[in-house]
Structure formats: structure tokens, C-alpha cells
mmCIF file of C-alpha atoms and ligand atoms in Angstrom:
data_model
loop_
_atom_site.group_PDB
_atom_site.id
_atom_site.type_symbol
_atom_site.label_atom_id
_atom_site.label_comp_id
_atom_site.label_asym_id
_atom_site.label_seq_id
_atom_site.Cartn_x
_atom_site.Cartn_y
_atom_site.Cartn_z
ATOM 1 C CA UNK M 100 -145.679 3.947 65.254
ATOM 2 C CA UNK M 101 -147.158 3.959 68.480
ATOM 3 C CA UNK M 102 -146.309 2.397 71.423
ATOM 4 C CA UNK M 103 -149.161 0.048 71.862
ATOM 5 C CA UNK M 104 -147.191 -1.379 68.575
ATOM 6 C CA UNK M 105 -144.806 -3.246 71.088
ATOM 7 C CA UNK M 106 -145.564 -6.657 71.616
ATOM 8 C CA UNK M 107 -146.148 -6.291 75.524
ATOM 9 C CA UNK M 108 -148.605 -3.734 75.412
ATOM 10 C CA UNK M 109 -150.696 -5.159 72.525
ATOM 11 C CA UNK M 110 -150.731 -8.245 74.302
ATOM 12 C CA UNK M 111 -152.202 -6.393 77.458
ATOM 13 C CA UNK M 112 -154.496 -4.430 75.192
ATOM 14 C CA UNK M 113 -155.630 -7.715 73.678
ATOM 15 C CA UNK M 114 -156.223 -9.464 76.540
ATOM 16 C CA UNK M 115 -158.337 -6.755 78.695
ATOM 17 C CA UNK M 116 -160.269 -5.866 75.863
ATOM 18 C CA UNK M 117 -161.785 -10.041 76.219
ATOM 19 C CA UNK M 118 -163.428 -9.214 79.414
ATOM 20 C CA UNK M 119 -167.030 -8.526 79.847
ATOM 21 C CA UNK M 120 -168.090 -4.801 79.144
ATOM 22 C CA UNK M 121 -164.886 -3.962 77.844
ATOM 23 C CA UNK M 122 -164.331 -3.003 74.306
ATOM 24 C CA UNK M 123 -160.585 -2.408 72.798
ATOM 25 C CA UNK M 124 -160.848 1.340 73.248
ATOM 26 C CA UNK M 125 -161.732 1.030 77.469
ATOM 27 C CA UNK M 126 -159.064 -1.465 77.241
ATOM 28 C CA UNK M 127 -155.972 0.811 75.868
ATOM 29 C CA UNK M 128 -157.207 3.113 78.059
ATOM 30 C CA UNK M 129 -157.046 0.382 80.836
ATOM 31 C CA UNK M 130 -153.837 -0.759 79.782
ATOM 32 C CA UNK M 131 -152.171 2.698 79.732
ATOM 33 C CA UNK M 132 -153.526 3.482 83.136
ATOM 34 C CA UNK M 133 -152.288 0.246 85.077
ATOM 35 C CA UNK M 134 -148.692 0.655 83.546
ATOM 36 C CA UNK M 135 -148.888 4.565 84.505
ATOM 37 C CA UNK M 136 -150.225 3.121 88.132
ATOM 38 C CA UNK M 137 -147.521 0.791 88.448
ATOM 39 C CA UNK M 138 -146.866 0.874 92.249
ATOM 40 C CA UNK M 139 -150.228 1.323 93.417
ATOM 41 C CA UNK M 140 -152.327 -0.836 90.747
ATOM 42 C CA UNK M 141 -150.765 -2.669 88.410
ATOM 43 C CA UNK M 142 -148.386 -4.626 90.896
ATOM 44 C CA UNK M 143 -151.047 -5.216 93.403
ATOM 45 C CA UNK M 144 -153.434 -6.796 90.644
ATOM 46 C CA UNK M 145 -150.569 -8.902 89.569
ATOM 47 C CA UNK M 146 -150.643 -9.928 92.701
ATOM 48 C CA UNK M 147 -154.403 -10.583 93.235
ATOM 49 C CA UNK M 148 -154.779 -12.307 89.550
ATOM 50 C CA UNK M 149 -151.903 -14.837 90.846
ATOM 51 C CA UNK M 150 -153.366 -15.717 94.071
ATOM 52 C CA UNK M 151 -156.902 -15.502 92.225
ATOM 53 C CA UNK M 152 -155.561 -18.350 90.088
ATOM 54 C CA UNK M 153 -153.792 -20.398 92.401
ATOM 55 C CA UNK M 154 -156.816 -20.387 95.187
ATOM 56 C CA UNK M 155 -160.138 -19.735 93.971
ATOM 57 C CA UNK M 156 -161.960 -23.227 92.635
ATOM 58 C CA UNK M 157 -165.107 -24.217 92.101
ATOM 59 C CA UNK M 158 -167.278 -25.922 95.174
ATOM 60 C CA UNK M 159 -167.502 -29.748 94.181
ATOM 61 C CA UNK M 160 -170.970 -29.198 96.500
ATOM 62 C CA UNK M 161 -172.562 -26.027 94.969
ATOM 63 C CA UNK M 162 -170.440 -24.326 92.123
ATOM 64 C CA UNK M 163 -170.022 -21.330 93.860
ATOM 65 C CA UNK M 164 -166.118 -19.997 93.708
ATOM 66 C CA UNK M 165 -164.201 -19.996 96.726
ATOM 67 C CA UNK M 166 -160.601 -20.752 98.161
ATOM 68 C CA UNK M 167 -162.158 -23.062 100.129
ATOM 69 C CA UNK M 168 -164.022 -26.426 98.976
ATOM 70 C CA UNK M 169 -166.751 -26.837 100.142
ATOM 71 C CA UNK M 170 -167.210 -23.119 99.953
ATOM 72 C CA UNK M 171 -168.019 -20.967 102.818
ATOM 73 C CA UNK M 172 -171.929 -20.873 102.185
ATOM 74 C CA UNK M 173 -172.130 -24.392 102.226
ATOM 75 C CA UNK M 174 -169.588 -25.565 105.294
ATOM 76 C CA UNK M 175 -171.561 -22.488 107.415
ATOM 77 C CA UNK M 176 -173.659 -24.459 109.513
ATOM 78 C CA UNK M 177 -175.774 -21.393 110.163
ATOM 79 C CA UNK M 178 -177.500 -21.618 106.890
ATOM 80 C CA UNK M 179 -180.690 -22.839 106.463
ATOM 81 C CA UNK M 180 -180.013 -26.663 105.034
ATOM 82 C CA UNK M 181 -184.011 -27.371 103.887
ATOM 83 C CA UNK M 182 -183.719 -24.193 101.394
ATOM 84 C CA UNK M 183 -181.942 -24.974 98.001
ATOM 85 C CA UNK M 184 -182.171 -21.989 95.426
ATOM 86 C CA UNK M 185 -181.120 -22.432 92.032
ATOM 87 C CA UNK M 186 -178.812 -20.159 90.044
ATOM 88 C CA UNK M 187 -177.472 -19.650 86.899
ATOM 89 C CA UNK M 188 -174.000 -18.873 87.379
ATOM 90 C CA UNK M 189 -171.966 -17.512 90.429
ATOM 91 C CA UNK M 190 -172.809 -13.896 89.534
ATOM 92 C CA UNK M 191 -176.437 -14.397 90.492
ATOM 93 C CA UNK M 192 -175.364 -15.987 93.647
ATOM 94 C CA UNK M 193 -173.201 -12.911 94.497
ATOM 95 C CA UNK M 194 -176.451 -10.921 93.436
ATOM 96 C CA UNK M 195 -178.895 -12.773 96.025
ATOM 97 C CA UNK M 196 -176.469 -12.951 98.871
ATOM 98 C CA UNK M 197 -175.908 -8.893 98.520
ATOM 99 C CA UNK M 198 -180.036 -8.713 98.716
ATOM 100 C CA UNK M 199 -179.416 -10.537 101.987
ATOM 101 C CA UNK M 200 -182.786 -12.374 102.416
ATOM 102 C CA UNK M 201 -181.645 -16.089 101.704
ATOM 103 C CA UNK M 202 -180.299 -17.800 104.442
ATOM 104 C CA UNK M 203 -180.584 -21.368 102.295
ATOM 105 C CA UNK M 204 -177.926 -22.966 100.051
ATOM 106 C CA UNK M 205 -177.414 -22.713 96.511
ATOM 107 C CA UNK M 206 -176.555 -24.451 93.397
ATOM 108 C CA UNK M 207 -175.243 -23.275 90.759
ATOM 109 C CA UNK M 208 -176.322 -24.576 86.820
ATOM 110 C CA UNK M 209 -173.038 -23.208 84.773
ATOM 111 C CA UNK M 210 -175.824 -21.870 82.605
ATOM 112 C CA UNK M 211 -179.216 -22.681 80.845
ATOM 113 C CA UNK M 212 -179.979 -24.678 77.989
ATOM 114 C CA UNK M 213 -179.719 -23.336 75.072
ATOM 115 C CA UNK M 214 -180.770 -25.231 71.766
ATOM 116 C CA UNK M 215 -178.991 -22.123 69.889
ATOM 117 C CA UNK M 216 -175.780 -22.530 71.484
ATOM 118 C CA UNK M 217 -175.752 -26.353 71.565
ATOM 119 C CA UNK M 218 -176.314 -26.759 75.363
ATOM 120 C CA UNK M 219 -178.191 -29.525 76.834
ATOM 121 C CA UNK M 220 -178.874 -30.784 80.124
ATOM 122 C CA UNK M 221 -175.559 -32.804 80.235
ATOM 123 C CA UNK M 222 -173.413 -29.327 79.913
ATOM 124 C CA UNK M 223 -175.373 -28.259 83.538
ATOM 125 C CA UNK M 224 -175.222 -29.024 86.792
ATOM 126 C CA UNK M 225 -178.499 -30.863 86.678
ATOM 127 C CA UNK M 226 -177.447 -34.626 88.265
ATOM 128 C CA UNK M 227 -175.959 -33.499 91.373
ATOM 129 C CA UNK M 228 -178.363 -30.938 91.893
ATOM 130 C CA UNK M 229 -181.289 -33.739 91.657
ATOM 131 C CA UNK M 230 -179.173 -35.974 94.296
ATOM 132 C CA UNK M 231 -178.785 -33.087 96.161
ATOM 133 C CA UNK M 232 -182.871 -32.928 95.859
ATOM 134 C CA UNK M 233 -183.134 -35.948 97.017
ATOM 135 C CA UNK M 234 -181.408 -34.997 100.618
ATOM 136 C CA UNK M 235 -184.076 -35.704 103.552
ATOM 137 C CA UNK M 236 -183.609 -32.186 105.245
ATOM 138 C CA UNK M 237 -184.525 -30.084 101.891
ATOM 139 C CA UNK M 238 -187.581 -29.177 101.999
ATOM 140 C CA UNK M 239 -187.865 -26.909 98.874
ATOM 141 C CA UNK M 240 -185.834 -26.171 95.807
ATOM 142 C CA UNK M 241 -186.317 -22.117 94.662
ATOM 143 C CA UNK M 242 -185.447 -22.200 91.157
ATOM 144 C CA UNK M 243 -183.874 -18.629 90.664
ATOM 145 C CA UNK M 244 -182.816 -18.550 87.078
ATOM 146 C CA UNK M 245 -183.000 -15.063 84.771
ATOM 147 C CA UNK M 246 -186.376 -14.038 83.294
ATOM 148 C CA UNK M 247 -185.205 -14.908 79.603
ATOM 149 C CA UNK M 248 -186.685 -17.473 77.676
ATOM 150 C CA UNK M 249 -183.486 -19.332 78.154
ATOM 151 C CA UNK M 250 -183.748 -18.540 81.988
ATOM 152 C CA UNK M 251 -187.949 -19.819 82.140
ATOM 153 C CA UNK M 252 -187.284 -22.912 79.527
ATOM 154 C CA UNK M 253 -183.873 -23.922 82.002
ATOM 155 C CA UNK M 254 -186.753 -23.458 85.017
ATOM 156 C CA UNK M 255 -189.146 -25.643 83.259
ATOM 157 C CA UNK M 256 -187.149 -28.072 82.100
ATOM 158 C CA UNK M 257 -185.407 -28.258 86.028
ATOM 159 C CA UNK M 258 -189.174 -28.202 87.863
ATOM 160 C CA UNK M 259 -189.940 -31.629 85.304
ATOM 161 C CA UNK M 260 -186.754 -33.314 86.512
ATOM 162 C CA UNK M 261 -187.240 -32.166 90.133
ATOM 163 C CA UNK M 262 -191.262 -33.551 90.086
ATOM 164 C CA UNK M 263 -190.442 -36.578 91.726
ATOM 165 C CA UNK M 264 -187.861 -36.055 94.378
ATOM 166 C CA UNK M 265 -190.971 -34.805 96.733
ATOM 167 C CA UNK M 266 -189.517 -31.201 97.259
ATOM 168 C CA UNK M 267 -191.441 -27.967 97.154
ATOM 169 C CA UNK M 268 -190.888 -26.608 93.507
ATOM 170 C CA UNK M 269 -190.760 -22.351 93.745
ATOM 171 C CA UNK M 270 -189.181 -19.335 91.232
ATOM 172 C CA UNK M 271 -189.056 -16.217 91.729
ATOM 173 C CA UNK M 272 -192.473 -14.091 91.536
ATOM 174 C CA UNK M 273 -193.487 -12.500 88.579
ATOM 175 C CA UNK M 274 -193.058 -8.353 88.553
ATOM 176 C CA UNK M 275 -188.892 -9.842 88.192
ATOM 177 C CA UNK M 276 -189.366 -7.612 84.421
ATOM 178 C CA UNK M 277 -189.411 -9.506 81.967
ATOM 179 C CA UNK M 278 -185.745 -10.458 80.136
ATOM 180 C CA UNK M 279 -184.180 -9.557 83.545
ATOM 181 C CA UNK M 280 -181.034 -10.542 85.112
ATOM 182 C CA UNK M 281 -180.392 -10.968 88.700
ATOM 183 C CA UNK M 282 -177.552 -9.214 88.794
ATOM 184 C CA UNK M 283 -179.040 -6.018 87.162
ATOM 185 C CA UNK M 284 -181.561 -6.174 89.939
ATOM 186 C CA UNK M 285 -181.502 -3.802 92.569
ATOM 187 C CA UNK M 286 -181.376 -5.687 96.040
ATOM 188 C CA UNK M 287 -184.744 -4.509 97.516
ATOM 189 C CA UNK M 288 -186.479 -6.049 94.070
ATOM 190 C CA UNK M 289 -184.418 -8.857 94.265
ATOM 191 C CA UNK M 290 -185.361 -9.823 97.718
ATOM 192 C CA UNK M 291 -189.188 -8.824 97.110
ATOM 193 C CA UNK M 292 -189.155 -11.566 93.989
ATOM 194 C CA UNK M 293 -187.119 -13.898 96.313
ATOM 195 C CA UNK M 294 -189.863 -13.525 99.503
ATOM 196 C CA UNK M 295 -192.969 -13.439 97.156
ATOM 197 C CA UNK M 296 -192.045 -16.727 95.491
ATOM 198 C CA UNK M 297 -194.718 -18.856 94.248
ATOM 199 C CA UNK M 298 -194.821 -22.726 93.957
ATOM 200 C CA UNK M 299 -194.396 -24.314 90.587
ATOM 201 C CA UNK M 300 -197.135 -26.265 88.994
HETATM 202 ZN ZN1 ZN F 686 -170.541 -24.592 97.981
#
């Protein structure tokens, strides 16, 4: 019997092995490490997890995740306010601040529709980013979702519901390759697609 039999262990095992890009083999091999690294790893990301979970919250303004609300982007008064750009999720936000060419704000969707998965417009962020549309200092909404078909019918869908608030409509330029994800872009691609945006419609 080996001693990822124990209950603790397995447990461990179990749960690092739900995260992204980990399968159960990375994660005994994860497992074994942090309780080898006790001291120096395992005890400090106890640590981080628990302050993780008590602080970070979504922004009730933009979706990103911060320990404060409204996050950082969005209390900075330094940002651009008439520049909105439209993400998918937080990771994609991360992506385009790292590229280091948007000054605007962002909103996040919590994902694209997806007629597969059973997600409609109501499981988005789609009303309070049309109110925030609506806002008399924005002066153009970037809509920055993945080129998937999810991604471009999520755009589409966004630029018909955005049509009447008055705001410039823009996505990324084309060259972003096709079935691409923000966050696999490099940052000098990521900022090229994000300066060489082109209106919508
Ligand atoms: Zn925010």
C-alpha cells in the first residue's frame, strides 16, 4: 500500500489534480513536493490560499479580482475613463494589462455564450456593462473577447446590444490567429491587435 493510500494525501492529490493544466500524475508529484517543502512552500501557500480566500472578491464595477472593491484599475483615477475594453474573464485582463498599452477600464463577461454549454446572455455580465455604456464620458467600448467562434459570436452578439448606447464599437484587429486566446498571446502581439483595432460595423 502506498502512502498516497492515506486519506490526507489522497485528498491533496485529489484536489490539485482539479486545477487547470494539471493532471493526477503532476499532481502526486505536486503533492509529494509541497509536504517534502514543508517550511519553505507548503506553509507559506497555506498561508496565501487563506488570505486568498478571505480577501480577494470580485469588483461589483468591473469583475476583475481584487482585495479591494472597486478594484484598483477602476478607483485609479489615472486611467483613461472614455476607454471600456471588454474581456472574457480576469485572465485576459491580467493578459492586456502585462502588454501594457491600455490605459482604459475593463469589464469583465464571466464568459461567452455558449448554446453548447447552456449559456445565454443572462449568465454574463451583459446589463451592467450596457449601463456602464451608457456613461457620458465613454467614448468607445473595445470588445476584446478570444478569436473562437464562441469568442466572435459573444462579440457579435455584445456590438448588437451596444448599437444604441452611441459608443464607438471596436475588437481587436484581425492577424489575433485564428482560435486564439489572449492569454497565450505574447505581449508585443497583444498590444499590436489592441492598437490596430478596427470599428465594428
Ligand atoms: Zn473594477
Amino acid at each position: 500500500v502506498s502512502v498516497l493510500a492515506t486519506g490526507e494525501l489522497d485528498r491533496l492529490v485529489k484536489l490539485l489534480a482539479r486545477l487547470p493544466g494539471l493532471g493526477p500524475r503532476s499532481a502526486r508529484r505536486a503533492a509529494l513536493y509541497l509536504v517534502k517543502q514543508r517550511e519553505s512552500l507548503l506553509l507559506p501557500l497555506v498561508e496565501a490560499l487563506a488570505l486568498a480566500s478571505d480577501s480577494v472578491r470580485p469588483c461589483s464595477v468591473c469583475g476583475n479580482l481584487d482585495t479591494g472593491n472597486p478594484c484598483t484599475i477602476c478607483n485609479d483615477t489615472r486611467r483613461d475613463t472614455s476607454l471600456l475594453c471588454v474581456v472574457e474573464d480576469v485572465a485576459d485582463l491580467w493578459a492586456l494589462e502585462r502588454s501594457g498599452v491600455f490605459r482604459g477600464r475593463y469589464h469583465v463577461l464571466g464568459g461567452t455564450l455558449s448554446a453548447l454549454d447552456g449559456i445565454g446572455p443572462e449568465d454574463l455580465n451583459i446589463e451592467s456593462l450596457t449601463a456602464r455604456a451608457r456613461a457620458p464620458e465613454l467614448d468607445e467600448v473595445i470588445l476584446a473577447t478570444n478569436a473562437t467562434v464562441e469568442g466572435q459570436t459573444t462579440a457579435h452578439y455584445l456590438s448588437d446590444c451596444l448599437s444604441g448606447t452611441g459608443v464607438v464599437i471596436s475588437q481587436l484587429a484581425h492577424g489575433m490567429p485564428m482560435g486564439g486566446e489572449l492569454d497565450y498571446l505574447d505581449e508585443g502581439t497583444l498590444g499590436w491587435a489592441l492598437k490596430s483595432r478596427q470599428p465594428v460595423g
